CSV table of C-alpha atoms and ligand atoms in Angstrom, one decimal:
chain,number,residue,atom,x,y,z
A,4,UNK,CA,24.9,-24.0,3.8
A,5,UNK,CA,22.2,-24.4,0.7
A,6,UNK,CA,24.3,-23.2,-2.5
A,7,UNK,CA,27.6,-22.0,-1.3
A,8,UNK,CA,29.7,-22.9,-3.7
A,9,UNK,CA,27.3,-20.5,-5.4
A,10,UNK,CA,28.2,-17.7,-3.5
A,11,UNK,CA,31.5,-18.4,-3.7
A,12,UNK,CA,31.8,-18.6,-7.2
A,13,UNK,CA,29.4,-15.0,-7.5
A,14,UNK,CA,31.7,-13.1,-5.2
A,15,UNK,CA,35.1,-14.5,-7.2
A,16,UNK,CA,34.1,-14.0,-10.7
A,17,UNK,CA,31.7,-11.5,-10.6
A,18,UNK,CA,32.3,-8.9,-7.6
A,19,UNK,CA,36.2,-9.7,-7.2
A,20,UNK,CA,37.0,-10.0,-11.0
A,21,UNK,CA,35.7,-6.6,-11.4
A,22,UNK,CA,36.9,-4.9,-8.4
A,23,UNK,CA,34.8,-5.4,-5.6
A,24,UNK,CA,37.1,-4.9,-3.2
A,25,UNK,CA,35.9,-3.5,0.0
A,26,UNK,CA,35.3,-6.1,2.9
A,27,UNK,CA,32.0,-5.4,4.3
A,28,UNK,CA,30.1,-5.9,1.0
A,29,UNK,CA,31.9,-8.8,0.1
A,30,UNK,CA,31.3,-10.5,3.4
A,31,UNK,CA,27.5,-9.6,3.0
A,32,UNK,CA,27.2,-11.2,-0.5
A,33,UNK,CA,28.4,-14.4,1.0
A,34,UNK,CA,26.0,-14.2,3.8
A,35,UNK,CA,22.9,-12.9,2.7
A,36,UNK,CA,20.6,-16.3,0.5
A,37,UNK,CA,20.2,-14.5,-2.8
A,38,UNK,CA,18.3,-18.0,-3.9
A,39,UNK,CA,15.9,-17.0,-0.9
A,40,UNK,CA,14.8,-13.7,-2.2
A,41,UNK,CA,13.9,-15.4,-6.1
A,42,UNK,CA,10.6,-16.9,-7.2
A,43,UNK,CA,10.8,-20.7,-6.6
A,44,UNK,CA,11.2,-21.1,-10.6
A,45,UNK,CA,13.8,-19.1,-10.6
A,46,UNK,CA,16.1,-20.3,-7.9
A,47,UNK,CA,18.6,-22.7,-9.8
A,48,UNK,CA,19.4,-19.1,-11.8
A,49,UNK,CA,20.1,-16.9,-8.3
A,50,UNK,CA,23.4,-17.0,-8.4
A,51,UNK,CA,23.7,-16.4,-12.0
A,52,UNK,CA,25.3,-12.6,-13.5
A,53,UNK,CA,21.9,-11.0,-14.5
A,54,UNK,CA,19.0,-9.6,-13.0
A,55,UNK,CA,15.8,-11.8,-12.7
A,56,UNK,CA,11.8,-11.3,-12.5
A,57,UNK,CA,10.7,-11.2,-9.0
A,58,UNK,CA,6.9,-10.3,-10.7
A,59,UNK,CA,5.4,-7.0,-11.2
A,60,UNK,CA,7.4,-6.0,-13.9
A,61,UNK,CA,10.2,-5.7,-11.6
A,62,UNK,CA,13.8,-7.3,-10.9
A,63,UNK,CA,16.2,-7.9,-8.6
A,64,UNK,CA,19.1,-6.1,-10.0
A,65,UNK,CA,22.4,-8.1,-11.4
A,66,UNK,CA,24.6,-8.8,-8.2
A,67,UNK,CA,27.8,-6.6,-9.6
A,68,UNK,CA,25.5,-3.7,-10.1
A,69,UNK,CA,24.6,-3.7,-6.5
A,70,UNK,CA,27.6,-4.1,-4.8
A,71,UNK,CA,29.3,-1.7,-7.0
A,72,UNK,CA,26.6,1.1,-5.4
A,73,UNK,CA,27.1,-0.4,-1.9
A,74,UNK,CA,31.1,-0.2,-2.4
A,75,UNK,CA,30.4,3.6,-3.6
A,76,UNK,CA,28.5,4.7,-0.8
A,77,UNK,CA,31.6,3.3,1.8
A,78,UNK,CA,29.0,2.3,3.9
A,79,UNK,CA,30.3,2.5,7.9
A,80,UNK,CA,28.7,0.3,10.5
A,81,UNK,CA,27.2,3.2,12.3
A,82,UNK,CA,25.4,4.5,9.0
A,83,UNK,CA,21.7,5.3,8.8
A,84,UNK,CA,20.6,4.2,5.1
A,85,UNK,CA,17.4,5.5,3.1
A,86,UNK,CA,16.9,2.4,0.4
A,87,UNK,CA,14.3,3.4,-2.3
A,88,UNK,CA,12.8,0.4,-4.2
A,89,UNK,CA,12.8,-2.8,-1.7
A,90,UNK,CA,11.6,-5.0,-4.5
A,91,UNK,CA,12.7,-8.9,-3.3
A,92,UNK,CA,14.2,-7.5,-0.2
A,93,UNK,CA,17.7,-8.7,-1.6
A,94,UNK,CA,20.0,-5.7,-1.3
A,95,UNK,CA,18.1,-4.4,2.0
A,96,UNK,CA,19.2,-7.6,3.5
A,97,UNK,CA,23.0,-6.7,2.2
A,98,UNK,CA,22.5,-3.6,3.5
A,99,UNK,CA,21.7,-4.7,6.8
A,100,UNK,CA,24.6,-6.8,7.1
A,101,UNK,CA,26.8,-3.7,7.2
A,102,UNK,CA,25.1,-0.8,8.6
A,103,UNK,CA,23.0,0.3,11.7
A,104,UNK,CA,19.7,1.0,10.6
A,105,UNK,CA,18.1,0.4,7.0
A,106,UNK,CA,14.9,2.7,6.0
A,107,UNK,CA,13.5,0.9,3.2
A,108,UNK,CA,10.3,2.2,0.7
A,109,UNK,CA,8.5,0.4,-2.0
A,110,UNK,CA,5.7,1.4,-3.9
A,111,UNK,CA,4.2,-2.2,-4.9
A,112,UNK,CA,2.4,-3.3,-2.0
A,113,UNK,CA,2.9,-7.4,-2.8
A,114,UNK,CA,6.1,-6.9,-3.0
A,115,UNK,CA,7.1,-4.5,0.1
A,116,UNK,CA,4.4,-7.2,2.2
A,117,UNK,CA,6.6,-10.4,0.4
A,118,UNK,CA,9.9,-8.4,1.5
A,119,UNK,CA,9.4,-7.8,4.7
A,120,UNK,CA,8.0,-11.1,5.5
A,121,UNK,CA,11.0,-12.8,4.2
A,122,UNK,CA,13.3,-10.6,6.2
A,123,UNK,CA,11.8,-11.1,9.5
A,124,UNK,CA,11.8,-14.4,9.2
A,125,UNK,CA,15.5,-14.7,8.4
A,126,UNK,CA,15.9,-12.8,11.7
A,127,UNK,CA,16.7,-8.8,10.4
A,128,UNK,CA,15.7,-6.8,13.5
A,129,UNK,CA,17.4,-3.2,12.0
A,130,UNK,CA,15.4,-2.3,8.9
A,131,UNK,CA,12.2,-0.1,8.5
A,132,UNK,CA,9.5,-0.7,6.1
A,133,UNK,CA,7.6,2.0,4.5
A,134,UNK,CA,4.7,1.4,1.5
A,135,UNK,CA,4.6,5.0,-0.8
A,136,UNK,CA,6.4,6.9,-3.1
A,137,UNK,CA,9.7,6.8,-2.3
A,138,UNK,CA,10.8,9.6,-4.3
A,139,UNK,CA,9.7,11.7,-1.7
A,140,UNK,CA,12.1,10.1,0.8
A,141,UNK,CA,11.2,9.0,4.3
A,142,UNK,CA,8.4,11.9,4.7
A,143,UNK,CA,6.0,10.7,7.1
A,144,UNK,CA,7.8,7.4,8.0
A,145,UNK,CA,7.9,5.6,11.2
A,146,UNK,CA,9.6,6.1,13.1
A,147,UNK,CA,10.5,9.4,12.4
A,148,UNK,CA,14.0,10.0,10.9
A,149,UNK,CA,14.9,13.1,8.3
A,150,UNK,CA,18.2,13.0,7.9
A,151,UNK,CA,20.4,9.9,6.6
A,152,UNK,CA,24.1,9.5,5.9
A,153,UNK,CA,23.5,7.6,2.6
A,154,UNK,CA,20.2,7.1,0.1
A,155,UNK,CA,20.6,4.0,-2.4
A,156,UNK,CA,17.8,4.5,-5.3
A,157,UNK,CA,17.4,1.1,-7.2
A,158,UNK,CA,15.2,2.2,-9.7
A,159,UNK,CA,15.7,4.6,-12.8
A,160,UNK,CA,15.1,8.5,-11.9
A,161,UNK,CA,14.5,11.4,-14.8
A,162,UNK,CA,16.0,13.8,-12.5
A,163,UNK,CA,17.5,14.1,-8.8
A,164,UNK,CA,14.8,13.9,-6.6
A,165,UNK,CA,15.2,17.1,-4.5
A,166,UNK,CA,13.3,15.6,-1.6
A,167,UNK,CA,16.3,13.0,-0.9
A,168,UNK,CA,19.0,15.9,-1.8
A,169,UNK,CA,17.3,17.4,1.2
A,170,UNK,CA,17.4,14.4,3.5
A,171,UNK,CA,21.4,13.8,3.2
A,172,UNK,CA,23.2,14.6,6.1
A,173,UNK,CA,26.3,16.8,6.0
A,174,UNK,CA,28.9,14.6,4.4
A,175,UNK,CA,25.9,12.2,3.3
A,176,UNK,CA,26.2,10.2,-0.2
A,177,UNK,CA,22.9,9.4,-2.5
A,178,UNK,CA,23.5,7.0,-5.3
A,179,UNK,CA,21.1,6.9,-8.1
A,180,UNK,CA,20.6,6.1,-11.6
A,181,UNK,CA,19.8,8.9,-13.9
A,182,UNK,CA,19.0,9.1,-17.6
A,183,UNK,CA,16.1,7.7,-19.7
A,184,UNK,CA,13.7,4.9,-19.4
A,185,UNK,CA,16.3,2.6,-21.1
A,186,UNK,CA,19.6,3.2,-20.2
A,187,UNK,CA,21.2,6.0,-16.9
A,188,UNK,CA,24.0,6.9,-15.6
A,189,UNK,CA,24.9,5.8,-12.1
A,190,UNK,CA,25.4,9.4,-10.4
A,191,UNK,CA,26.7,10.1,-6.6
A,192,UNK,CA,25.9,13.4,-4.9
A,193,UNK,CA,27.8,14.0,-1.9
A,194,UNK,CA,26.7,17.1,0.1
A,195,UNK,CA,29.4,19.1,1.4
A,196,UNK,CA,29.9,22.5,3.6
A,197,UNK,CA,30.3,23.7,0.4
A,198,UNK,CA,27.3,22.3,-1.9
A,199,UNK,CA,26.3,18.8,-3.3
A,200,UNK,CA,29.2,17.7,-5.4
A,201,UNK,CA,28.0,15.2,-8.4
A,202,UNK,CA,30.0,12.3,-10.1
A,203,UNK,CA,29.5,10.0,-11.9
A,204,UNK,CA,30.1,6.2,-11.9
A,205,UNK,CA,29.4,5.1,-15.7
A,206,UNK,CA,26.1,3.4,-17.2
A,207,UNK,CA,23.8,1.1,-16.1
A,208,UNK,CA,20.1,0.3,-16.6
A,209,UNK,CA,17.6,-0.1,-14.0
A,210,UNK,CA,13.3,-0.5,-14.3
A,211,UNK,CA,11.9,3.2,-13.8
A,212,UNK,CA,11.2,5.4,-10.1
A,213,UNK,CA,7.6,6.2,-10.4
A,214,UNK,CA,6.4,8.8,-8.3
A,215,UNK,CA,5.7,12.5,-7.7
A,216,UNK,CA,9.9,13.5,-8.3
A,217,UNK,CA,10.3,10.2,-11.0
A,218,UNK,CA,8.4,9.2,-13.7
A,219,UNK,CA,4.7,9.5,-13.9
A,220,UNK,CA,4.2,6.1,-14.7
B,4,SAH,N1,16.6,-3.5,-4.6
B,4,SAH,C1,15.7,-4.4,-5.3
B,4,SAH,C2,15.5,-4.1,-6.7
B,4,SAH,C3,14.1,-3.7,-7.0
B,4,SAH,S1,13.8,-3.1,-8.6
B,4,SAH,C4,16.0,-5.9,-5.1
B,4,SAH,O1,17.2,-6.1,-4.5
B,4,SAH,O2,15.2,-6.7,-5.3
B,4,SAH,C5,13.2,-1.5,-8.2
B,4,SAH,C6,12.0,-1.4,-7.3
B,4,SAH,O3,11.7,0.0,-7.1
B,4,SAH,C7,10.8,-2.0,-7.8
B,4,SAH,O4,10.3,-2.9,-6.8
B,4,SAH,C8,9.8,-0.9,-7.9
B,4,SAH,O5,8.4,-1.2,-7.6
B,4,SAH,C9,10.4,0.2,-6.9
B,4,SAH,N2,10.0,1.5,-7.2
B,4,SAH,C10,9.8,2.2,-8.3
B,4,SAH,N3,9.4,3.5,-8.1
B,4,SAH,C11,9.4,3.6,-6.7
B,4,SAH,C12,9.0,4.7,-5.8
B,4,SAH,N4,8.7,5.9,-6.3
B,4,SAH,N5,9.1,4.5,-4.5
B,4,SAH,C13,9.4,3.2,-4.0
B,4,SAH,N6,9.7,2.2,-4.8
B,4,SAH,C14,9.7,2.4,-6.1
């Protein structure tokens, strides 16, 4: 297996060191290539504790950041999971590892085209792929699914889109960074019978959501 000490070393000192603890996302870390999902230039830096250019102007986020997310969410096996921002493909194929049924959107063409190429051909048969704005959500994706237990947004939002608030399902969890174009807070809103209950899981910075309920351009 091509760069596992790699892995191993990623998962020890970076997810584990810092609390990483629950099994699932661990065990997807050292399943899922990272080195795959990288431009060919970058590859000998994959497994390294930053994000890195996958072209565009856009990254694949630093490993910790993601499986902190993943770990919030306490994804379940039979989950249904809205992923906004499919970028390299990298945390959809995490995702994948864990749940049922990944819904993924990207609003770069190349790179949702790249993505999903990549993925089918290391064998993911339980992930959707939708090209738009996903700040709007899954509206008008195939096949046709409005409700999901969690939404992952991996790109910078000014606000809460309401359009995903609306497609949580009762008990649902949407993670998503919040703030300004340079540095958000990672906030989880969990809807309840009660209301959407916000918290909030510290500071982080991602590249912007661009869309109709994110940042025009
Ligand atoms: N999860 C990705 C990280 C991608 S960076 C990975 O593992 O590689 C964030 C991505 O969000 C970028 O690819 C960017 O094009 C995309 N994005 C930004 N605004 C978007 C929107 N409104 N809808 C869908 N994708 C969006």
């Amino acid at each position: 297996m091509k760069y596992r000490t790699s892995r191993e070393n990623m998962i020890k000192y970076q997810l584990l060191a810092r609390g990483i603890t629950d099994e699932n996302v661990l065990k997807a870390f050292f399943t899922v290539p990272r080195h795959r999902f990288v431009p060919t230039e970058l590859e000998h830096l994959s497994y390294n504790d930053s994000p890195l250019s996958i072209g565009e102007s856009q990254t694949i986020s630093q490993p910790y950041i993601v499986a902190l997310m993943m770990q919030t969410l306490e994804l379940k096996k039979s989950d249904k999971v809205l992923e906004i921002g499919t970028g390299s493909g990298y945390q959809t194929a995490l995702l994948a590892e864990i749940v049922e049924k990944v819904y993924t959107v990207e609003r770069i063409k190349s790179l949702i085209t790249g993505a999903e190429n990549l993925l089918n051909d290391l064998g993911y048969k339980n992930i959707y792929y939708k090209f738009g704005d996903g700040t709007l959500g899954w509206a008008d994706g195939y096949p046709k699914q409005e409700e999901f237990d969690k939404i992952i947004v991996a790109a910078a939002a000014p606000d809460i889109p309401e359009s995903l608030t609306k497609q949580l399902a009762m008990n649902g969890k949407l993670i998503i960074p919040t703030g300004n174009r340079t540095l958000q807070q990672l906030v989880v809103i969990t809807k309840t019978e009660d209301g959407y209950v916000h918290t909030n899981e510290g500071g982080c910075t991602f590249v912007p959501l661009i869309g109709d309920e994110g940042w025009q351009e």
